[in-house]
Amino acid sequence: IISKEIDFNKFKLFITDLFEKDGRPIPNFIQIKNAFEYIDIRKDGLIDMTEWLKAFTFTEVKNKKKY
């Protein structure tokens, strides 16, 4: 079943699994918690698809000339 949002426990499992499969050291609890809180824009304890995409979407800022 695919969920439209994940809570901290599911996020922690996801991050742990991702780093294990990549062979890298797993971030500690505080690092994972900080990442979750950064992505959880609405601060409701859940990350939805909109928040997830906003966290990983970069916008290009063009140089503006000042006159």
Coordinates of N, CA and C in Angstrom, one line a residue:
I1 N 0.9 -1.2 0.0 CA 0.0 0.0 0.0 C 0.9 1.2 0.0
I2 N 0.6 2.2 -0.9 CA 1.4 3.4 -1.0 C 0.6 4.5 -0.2
S3 N 1.3 5.1 0.7 CA 0.6 6.1 1.5 C 1.0 7.5 0.9
K4 N 0.1 8.4 1.1 CA 0.3 9.8 0.5 C 1.1 10.6 1.5
E5 N 1.3 10.2 2.7 CA 2.1 10.9 3.7 C 2.8 9.9 4.6
I6 N 3.9 10.3 5.2 CA 4.6 9.5 6.1 C 4.9 10.2 7.4
D7 N 4.9 9.4 8.5 CA 5.2 10.0 9.8 C 6.7 9.8 10.1
F8 N 7.2 10.3 11.2 CA 8.6 10.2 11.5 C 9.1 8.8 11.5
N9 N 8.4 7.9 12.1 CA 8.9 6.5 12.2 C 9.1 5.9 10.8
K10 N 8.2 6.1 9.9 CA 8.4 5.6 8.5 C 9.5 6.3 7.8
F11 N 9.7 7.6 8.1 CA 10.8 8.4 7.5 C 12.1 7.9 8.0
K12 N 12.2 7.6 9.3 CA 13.4 7.1 9.9 C 13.8 5.7 9.3
L13 N 12.8 4.9 9.1 CA 13.0 3.6 8.5 C 13.5 3.7 7.0
F14 N 12.9 4.7 6.3 CA 13.3 4.9 4.9 C 14.7 5.4 4.9
I15 N 15.1 6.4 5.7 CA 16.5 6.9 5.7 C 17.5 5.8 6.1
T16 N 17.2 5.1 7.1 CA 18.0 4.0 7.6 C 18.3 3.0 6.5
D17 N 17.2 2.6 5.8 CA 17.3 1.6 4.7 C 18.1 2.2 3.6
L18 N 17.8 3.4 3.2 CA 18.5 4.1 2.1 C 20.0 4.1 2.3
F19 N 20.4 4.5 3.5 CA 21.9 4.6 3.8 C 22.5 3.2 3.9
E20 N 21.8 2.3 4.5 CA 22.3 0.9 4.6 C 22.6 0.3 3.2
K21 N 21.6 0.5 2.3 CA 21.7 0.0 0.9 C 22.8 0.7 0.2
D22 N 23.1 1.9 0.5 CA 24.2 2.6 -0.2 C 25.5 2.4 0.5
G23 N 25.5 1.7 1.6 CA 26.8 1.3 2.3 C 27.4 2.5 3.0
R24 N 26.6 3.5 3.3 CA 27.1 4.7 4.1 C 26.7 4.6 5.5
P25 N 27.4 5.3 6.4 CA 27.0 5.3 7.8 C 25.6 5.9 8.0
I26 N 24.8 5.3 8.8 CA 23.4 5.8 9.0 C 23.5 7.1 9.9
P27 N 22.8 8.1 9.5 CA 22.7 9.3 10.3 C 22.2 9.0 11.7
N28 N 22.6 9.8 12.7 CA 22.1 9.6 14.0 C 20.6 10.1 14.1
F29 N 20.0 9.8 15.3 CA 18.6 10.2 15.5 C 18.4 11.7 15.3
I30 N 19.3 12.5 15.9 CA 19.1 14.0 15.8 C 19.2 14.4 14.3
Q31 N 20.1 13.9 13.5 CA 20.2 14.3 12.1 C 18.9 13.9 11.3
I32 N 18.4 12.7 11.6 CA 17.2 12.3 10.9 C 16.0 13.1 11.4
K33 N 15.9 13.4 12.7 CA 14.8 14.2 13.2 C 14.9 15.7 12.6
N34 N 16.1 16.2 12.5 CA 16.3 17.6 11.9 C 15.8 17.6 10.4
A35 N 16.2 16.5 9.7 CA 15.8 16.4 8.3 C 14.3 16.3 8.2
F36 N 13.7 15.5 9.0 CA 12.2 15.4 9.0 C 11.5 16.7 9.3
E37 N 12.0 17.4 10.3 CA 11.4 18.7 10.7 C 11.6 19.7 9.6
Y38 N 12.7 19.7 8.9 CA 12.9 20.6 7.8 C 11.9 20.4 6.7
I39 N 11.7 19.1 6.4 CA 10.8 18.8 5.3 C 9.3 19.0 5.6
D40 N 9.0 18.8 6.9 CA 7.6 18.9 7.4 C 7.3 20.4 7.5
I41 N 7.0 21.0 6.4 CA 6.7 22.4 6.4 C 5.5 22.8 7.2
R42 N 4.4 22.0 7.2 CA 3.2 22.3 7.9 C 3.4 22.0 9.4
K43 N 4.4 21.4 9.8 CA 4.7 21.1 11.2 C 3.6 20.3 11.9
D44 N 3.0 19.3 11.1 CA 1.9 18.5 11.6 C 2.4 17.1 11.9
G45 N 3.7 16.8 11.8 CA 4.2 15.5 12.1 C 4.1 14.5 11.0
L46 N 3.7 15.0 9.8 CA 3.6 14.2 8.6 C 4.2 14.9 7.5
I47 N 4.8 14.1 6.6 CA 5.4 14.7 5.3 C 4.5 14.2 4.2
D48 N 3.9 15.1 3.5 CA 3.1 14.7 2.3 C 3.9 15.0 1.0
M49 N 3.3 14.6 -0.1 CA 4.0 14.7 -1.3 C 4.4 16.1 -1.7
T50 N 3.6 17.1 -1.4 CA 3.9 18.5 -1.7 C 5.1 18.9 -0.9
E51 N 5.1 18.6 0.4 CA 6.3 19.0 1.3 C 7.6 18.3 0.8
W52 N 7.4 17.0 0.4 CA 8.6 16.2 -0.1 C 9.2 16.9 -1.3
L53 N 8.3 17.2 -2.3 CA 8.8 17.8 -3.5 C 9.4 19.2 -3.3
K54 N 8.8 20.0 -2.4 CA 9.3 21.3 -2.1 C 10.7 21.3 -1.5
A55 N 10.9 20.2 -0.7 CA 12.2 20.1 -0.1 C 13.3 19.8 -1.1
F56 N 13.0 19.2 -2.2 CA 14.0 18.8 -3.2 C 13.9 19.5 -4.5
T57 N 13.1 20.5 -4.6 CA 13.0 21.3 -5.8 C 13.8 22.6 -5.6
F58 N 14.6 22.8 -6.6 CA 15.5 24.0 -6.6 C 15.0 24.9 -7.7
T59 N 15.0 26.2 -7.3 CA 14.6 27.2 -8.3 C 15.8 28.0 -8.7
E60 N 15.9 28.3 -10.0 CA 17.0 29.1 -10.5 C 16.7 30.6 -10.4
V61 N 17.6 31.3 -9.8 CA 17.5 32.7 -9.6 C 18.4 33.4 -10.6
K62 N 17.8 34.1 -11.5 CA 18.7 34.8 -12.5 C 19.3 36.1 -11.9
N63 N 20.4 36.4 -12.3 CA 21.1 37.6 -11.9 C 20.3 38.8 -12.3
K64 N 20.0 39.7 -11.4 CA 19.2 40.9 -11.7 C 20.2 42.1 -11.6
K65 N 20.1 42.9 -12.6 CA 21.0 44.1 -12.7 C 20.3 45.2 -12.0
K66 N 21.0 45.9 -11.1 CA 20.4 47.0 -10.4 C 20.9 48.3 -11.2
Y67 N 19.9 49.2 -11.4 CA 20.3 50.4 -12.1 C 20.2 51.6 -11.2

